[in-house]
mmCIF file of C-alpha atoms and ligand atoms in Angstrom:
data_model
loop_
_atom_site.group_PDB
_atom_site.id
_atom_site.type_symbol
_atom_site.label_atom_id
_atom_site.label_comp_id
_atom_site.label_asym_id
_atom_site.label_seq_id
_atom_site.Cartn_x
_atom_site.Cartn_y
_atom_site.Cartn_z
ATOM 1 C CA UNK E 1249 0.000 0.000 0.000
ATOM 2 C CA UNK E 1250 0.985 3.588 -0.594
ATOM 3 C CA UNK E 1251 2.403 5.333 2.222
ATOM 4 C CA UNK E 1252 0.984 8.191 4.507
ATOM 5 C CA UNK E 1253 2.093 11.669 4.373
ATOM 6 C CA UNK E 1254 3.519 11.103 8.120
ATOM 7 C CA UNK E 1255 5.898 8.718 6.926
ATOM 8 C CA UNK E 1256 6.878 10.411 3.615
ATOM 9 C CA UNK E 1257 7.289 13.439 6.308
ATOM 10 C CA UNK E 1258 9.506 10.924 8.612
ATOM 11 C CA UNK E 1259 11.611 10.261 5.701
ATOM 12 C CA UNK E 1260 12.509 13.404 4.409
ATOM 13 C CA UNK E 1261 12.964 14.557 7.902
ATOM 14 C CA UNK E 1262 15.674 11.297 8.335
ATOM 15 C CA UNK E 1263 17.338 12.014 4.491
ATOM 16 C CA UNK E 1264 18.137 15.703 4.912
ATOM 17 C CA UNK E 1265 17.808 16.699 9.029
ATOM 18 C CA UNK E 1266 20.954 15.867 11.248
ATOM 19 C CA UNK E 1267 20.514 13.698 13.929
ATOM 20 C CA UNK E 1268 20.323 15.702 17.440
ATOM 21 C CA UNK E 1269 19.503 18.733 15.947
ATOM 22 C CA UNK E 1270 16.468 20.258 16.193
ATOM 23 C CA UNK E 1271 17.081 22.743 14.502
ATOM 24 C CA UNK E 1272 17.495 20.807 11.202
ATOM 25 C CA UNK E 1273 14.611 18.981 11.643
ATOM 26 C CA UNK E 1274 12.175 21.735 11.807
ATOM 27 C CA UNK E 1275 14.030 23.065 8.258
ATOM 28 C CA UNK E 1276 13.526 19.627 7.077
ATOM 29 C CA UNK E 1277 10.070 19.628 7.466
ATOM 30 C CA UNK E 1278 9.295 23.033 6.973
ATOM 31 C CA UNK E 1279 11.144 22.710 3.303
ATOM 32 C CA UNK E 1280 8.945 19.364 2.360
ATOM 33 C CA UNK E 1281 5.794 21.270 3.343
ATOM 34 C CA UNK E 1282 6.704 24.026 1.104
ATOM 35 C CA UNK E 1283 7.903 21.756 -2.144
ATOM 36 C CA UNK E 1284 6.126 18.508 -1.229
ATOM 37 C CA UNK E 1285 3.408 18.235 0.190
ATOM 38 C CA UNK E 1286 1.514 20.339 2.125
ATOM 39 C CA UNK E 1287 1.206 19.338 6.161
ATOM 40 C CA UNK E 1288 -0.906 21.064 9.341
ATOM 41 C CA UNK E 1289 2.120 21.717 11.174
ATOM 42 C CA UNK E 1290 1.910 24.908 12.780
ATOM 43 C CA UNK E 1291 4.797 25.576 10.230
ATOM 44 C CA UNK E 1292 7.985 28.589 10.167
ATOM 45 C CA UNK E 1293 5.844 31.482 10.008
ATOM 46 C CA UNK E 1294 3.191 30.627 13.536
ATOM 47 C CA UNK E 1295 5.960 28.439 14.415
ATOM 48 C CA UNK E 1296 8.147 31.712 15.377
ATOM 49 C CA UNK E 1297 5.310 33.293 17.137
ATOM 50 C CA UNK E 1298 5.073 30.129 19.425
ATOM 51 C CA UNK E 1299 8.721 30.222 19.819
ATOM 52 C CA UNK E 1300 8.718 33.808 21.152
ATOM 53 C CA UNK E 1301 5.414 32.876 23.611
ATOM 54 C CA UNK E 1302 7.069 29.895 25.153
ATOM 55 C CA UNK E 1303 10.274 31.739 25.674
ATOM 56 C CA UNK E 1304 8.586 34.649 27.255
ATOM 57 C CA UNK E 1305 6.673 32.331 29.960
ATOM 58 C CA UNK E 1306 9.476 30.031 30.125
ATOM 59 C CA UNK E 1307 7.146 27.076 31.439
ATOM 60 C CA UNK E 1308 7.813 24.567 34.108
ATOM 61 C CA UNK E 1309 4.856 22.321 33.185
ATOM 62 C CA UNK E 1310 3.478 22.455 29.408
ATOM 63 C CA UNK E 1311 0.814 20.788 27.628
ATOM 64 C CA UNK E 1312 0.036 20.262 24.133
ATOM 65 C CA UNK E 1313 -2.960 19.324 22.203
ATOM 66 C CA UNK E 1314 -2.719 17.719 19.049
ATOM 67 C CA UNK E 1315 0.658 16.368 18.116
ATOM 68 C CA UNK E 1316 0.309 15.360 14.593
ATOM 69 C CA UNK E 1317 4.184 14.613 13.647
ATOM 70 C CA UNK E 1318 5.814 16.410 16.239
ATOM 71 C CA UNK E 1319 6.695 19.499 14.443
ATOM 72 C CA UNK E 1320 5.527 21.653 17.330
ATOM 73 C CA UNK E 1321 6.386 19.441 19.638
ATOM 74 C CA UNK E 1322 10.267 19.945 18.293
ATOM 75 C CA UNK E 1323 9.801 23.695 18.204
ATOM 76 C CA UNK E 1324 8.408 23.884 21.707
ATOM 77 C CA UNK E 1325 10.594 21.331 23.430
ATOM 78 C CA UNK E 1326 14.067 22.330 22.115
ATOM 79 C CA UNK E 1327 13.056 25.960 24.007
ATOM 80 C CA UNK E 1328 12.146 23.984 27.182
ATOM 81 C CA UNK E 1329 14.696 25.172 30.302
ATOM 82 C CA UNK E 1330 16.128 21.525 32.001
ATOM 83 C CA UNK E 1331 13.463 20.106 34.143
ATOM 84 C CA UNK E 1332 10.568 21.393 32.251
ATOM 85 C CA UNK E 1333 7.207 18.570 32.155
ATOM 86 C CA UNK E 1334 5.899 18.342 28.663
ATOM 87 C CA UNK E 1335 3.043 16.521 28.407
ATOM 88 C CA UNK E 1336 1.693 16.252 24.370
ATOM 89 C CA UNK E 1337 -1.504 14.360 23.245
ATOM 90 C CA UNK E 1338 -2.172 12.953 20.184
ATOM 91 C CA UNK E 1339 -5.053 10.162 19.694
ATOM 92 C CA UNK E 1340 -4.095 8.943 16.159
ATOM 93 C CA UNK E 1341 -1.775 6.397 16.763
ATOM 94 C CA UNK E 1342 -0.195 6.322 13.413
ATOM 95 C CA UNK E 1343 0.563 10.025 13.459
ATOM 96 C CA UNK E 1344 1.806 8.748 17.325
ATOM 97 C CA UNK E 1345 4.289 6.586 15.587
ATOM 98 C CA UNK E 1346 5.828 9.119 13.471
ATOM 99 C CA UNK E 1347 5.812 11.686 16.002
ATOM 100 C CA UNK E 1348 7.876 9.313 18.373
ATOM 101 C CA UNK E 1349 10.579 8.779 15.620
ATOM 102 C CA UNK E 1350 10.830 12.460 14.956
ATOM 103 C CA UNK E 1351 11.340 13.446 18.368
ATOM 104 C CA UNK E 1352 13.949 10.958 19.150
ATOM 105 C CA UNK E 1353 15.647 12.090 15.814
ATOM 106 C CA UNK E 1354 15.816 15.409 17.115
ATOM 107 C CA UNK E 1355 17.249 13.950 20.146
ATOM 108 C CA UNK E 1356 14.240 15.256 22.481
ATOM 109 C CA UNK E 1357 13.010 12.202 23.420
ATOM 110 C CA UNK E 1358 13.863 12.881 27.090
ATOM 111 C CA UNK E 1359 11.720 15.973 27.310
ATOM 112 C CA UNK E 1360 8.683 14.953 26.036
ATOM 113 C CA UNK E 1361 6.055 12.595 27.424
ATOM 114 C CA UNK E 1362 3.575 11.897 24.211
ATOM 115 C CA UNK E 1363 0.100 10.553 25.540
ATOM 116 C CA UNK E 1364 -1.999 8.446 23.202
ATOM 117 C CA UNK E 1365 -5.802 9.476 23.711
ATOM 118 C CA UNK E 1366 -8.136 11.660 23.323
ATOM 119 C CA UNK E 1367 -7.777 15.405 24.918
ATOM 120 C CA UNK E 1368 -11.568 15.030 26.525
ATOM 121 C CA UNK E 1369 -9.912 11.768 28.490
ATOM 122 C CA UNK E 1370 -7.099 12.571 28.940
ATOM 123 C CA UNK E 1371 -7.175 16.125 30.528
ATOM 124 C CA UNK E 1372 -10.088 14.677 33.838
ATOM 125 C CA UNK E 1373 -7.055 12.316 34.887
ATOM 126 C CA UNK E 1374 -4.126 14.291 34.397
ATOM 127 C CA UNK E 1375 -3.119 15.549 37.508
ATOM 128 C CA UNK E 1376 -3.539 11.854 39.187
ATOM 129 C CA UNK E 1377 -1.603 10.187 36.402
ATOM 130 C CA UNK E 1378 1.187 12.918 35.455
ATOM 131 C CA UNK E 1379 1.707 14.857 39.224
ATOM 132 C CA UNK E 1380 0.857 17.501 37.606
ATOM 133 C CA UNK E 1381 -0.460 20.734 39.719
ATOM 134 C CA UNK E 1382 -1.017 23.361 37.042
ATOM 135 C CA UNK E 1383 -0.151 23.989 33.425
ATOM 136 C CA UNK E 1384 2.034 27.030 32.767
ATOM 137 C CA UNK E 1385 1.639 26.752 29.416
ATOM 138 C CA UNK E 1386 -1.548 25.329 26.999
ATOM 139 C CA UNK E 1387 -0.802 24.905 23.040
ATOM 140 C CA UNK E 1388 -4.285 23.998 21.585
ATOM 141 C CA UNK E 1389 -3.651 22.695 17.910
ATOM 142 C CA UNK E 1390 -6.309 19.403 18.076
ATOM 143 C CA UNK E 1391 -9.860 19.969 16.322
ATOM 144 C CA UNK E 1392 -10.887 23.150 16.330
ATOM 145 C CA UNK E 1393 -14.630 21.886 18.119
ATOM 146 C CA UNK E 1394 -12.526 20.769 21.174
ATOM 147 C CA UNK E 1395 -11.037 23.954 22.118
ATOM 148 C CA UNK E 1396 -13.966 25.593 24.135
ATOM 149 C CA UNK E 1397 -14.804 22.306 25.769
ATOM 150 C CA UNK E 1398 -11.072 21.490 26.874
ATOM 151 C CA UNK E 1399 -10.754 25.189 28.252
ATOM 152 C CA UNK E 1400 -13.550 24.692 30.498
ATOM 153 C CA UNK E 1401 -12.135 21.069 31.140
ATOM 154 C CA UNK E 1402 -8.891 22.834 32.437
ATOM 155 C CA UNK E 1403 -10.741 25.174 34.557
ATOM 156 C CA UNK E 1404 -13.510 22.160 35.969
ATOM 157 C CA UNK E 1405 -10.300 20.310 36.820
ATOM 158 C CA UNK E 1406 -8.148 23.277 38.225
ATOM 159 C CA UNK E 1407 -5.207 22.930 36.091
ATOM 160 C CA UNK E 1408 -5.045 26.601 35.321
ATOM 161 C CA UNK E 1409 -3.160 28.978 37.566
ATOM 162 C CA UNK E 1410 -2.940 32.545 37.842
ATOM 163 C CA UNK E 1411 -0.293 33.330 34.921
ATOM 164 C CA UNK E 1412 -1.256 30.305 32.813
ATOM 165 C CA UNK E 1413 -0.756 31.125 28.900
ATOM 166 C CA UNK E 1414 -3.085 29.541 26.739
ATOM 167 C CA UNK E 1415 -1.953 29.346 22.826
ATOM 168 C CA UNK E 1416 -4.235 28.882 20.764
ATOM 169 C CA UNK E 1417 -3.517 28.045 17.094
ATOM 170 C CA UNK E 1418 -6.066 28.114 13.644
ATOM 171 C CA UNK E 1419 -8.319 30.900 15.400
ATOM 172 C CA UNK E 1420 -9.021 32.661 12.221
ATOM 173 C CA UNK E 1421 -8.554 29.530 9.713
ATOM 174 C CA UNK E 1422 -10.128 26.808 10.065
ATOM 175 C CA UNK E 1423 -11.428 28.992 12.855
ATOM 176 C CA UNK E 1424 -12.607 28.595 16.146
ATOM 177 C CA UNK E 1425 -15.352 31.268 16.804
ATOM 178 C CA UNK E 1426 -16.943 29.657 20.196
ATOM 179 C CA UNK E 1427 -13.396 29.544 21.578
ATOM 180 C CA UNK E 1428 -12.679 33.162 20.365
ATOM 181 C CA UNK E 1429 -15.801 34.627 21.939
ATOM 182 C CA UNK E 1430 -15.315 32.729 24.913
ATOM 183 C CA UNK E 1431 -11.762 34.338 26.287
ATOM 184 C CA UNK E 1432 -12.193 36.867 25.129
ATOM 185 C CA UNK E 1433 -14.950 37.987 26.892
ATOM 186 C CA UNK E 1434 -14.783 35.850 30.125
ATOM 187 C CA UNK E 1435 -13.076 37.839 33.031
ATOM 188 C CA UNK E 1436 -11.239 35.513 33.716
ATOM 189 C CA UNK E 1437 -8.626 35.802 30.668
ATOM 190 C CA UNK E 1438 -6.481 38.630 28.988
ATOM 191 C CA UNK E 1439 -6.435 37.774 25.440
ATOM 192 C CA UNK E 1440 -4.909 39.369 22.280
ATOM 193 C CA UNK E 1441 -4.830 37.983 18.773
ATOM 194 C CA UNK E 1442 -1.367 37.558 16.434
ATOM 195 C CA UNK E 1443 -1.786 38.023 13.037
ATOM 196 C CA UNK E 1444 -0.265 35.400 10.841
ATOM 197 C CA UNK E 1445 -0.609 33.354 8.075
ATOM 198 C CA UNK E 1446 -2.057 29.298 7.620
ATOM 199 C CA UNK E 1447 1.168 26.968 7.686
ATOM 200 C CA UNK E 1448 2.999 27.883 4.537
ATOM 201 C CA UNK E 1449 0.710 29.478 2.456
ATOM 202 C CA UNK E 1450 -1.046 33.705 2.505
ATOM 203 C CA UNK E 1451 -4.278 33.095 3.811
ATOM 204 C CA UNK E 1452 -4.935 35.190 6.874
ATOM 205 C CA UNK E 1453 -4.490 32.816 10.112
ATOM 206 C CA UNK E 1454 -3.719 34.058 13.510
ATOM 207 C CA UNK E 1455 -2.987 32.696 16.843
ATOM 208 C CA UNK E 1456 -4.740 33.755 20.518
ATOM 209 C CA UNK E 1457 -2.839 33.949 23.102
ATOM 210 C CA UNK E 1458 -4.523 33.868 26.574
ATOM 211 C CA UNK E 1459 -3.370 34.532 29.931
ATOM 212 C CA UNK E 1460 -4.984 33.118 33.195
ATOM 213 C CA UNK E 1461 -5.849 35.997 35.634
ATOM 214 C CA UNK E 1462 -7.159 33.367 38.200
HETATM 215 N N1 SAM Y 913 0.565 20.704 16.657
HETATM 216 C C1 SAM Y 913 0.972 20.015 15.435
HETATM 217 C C2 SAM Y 913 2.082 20.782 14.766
HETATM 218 O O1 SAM Y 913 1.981 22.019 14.695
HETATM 219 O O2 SAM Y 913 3.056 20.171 14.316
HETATM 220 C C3 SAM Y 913 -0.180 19.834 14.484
HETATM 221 C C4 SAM Y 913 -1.397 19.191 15.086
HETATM 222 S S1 SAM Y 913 -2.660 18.800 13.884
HETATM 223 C C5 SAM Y 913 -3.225 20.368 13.376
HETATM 224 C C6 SAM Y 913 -3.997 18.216 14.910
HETATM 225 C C7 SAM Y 913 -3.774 16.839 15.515
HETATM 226 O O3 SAM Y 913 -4.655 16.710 16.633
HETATM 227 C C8 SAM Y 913 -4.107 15.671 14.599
HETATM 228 O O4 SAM Y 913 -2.974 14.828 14.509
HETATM 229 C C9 SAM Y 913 -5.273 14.943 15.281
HETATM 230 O O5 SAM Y 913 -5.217 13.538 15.161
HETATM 231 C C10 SAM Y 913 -5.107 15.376 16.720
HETATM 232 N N2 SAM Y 913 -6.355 15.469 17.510
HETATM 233 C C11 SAM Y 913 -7.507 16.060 17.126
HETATM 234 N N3 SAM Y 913 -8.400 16.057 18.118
HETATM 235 C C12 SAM Y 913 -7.808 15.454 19.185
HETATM 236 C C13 SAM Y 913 -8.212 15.171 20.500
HETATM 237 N N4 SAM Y 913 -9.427 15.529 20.948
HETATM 238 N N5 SAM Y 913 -7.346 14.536 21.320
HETATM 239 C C14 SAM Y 913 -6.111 14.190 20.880
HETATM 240 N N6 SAM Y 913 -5.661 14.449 19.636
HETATM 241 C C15 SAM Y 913 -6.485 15.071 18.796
HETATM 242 MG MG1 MG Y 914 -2.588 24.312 13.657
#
């Protein structure tokens, strides 16, 4: 059988990235996206903007939602100071697979836990499972319908503390106009929009970035 973009992805990564570095890894992808094939990463152009947020919160406990291949997960955990808990969910275990062999080709295997299951599951039993207390910092990149219900998730379960960054990518396209409405107008959130672009192509995309107030 033909294979799946994930593991034409995979390859190209393992032909032209150097083992143990990031760095190359995210070019390697980023460059088969752009002459290849076309891929939901987050991508170069978002991809900075979430470098720039996790850098300015500089988490101790982080938590991402929808792994795909691990191109996000690369970009976030290679900015992660020593000690850091990364927690990132994925519930397609094929795209699992991949994401596992990217990581480890990056050489981040040791900062990353990556959860198979759904986010709706997963997030309830969290705490218990991972010793987790709070998140510092959210990336939401799973379907867009799951947003709003996973915020309110975090907030039933109390794994939001005052300073908590959400991220939130896709607001604008595919969109997520429940989510939208709802931080920004709840009290309990500061929110501001980042203009952007869709992963590698011009159509207007944007990512929200939210911050706890407790
Ligand atoms: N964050 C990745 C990146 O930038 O490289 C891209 C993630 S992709 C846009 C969304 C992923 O979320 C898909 O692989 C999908 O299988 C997964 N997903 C969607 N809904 C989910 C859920 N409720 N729980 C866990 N994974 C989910
Ligand atoms: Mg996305």
């Amino acid at each position: 059988t033909r294979s799946t973009r994930p593991q034409r992805m995979l390859k190209a990564v393992q032909k032209n990235a150097i083992r143990g570095n990031p760095e190359s890894v995210i070019s390697a992808i980023d460059y088969f996206c752009k002459h290849s094939e076309w891929a939901m990463n987050v991508g170069d152009e978002k991809g900075c903007i979430l470098d720039s947020v996790v850098t300015e919160v500089d988490p101790s406990t982080v938590l991402e939602l929808g792994t795909y291949c691990g191109y996000s997960t690369v970009r976030i955990a290679r900015l992660l100071s020593p000690g850091t808990k990364f927690i990132t969910v994925e519930f397609n275990p094929a795209s699992a697979e991949v994401a596992r062999k990217i990581i480890a080709y990056a050489g981040l295997q040791d900062k990353v836990t990556l959860v198979e299951g759904a986010s709706g599951d997963l997030i309830p039993q969290i705490k218990k499972l991972y010793g987790i207390t709070t998140f510092d910092f959210i990336f939401l990149d799973h379907w867009k319908d799951r947003y709003l219900p996973d915020i309110k998730l975090f907030e039933e379960y109390g794994l939001l503390g005052k300073g908590s960054v959400l991220l939130a990518d896709n607001v604008i396209c595919p969109g997520t106009p429940e989510y939208l409405e709802y931080v920004r107008n709840s009290p309990r959130y500061e929110s501001r929009y980042y203009p952007s672009h869709l992963e590698y192509t011009k159509v207007e995309d944007g990512l929200e970035k939210s911050l706890f107030l407790g």
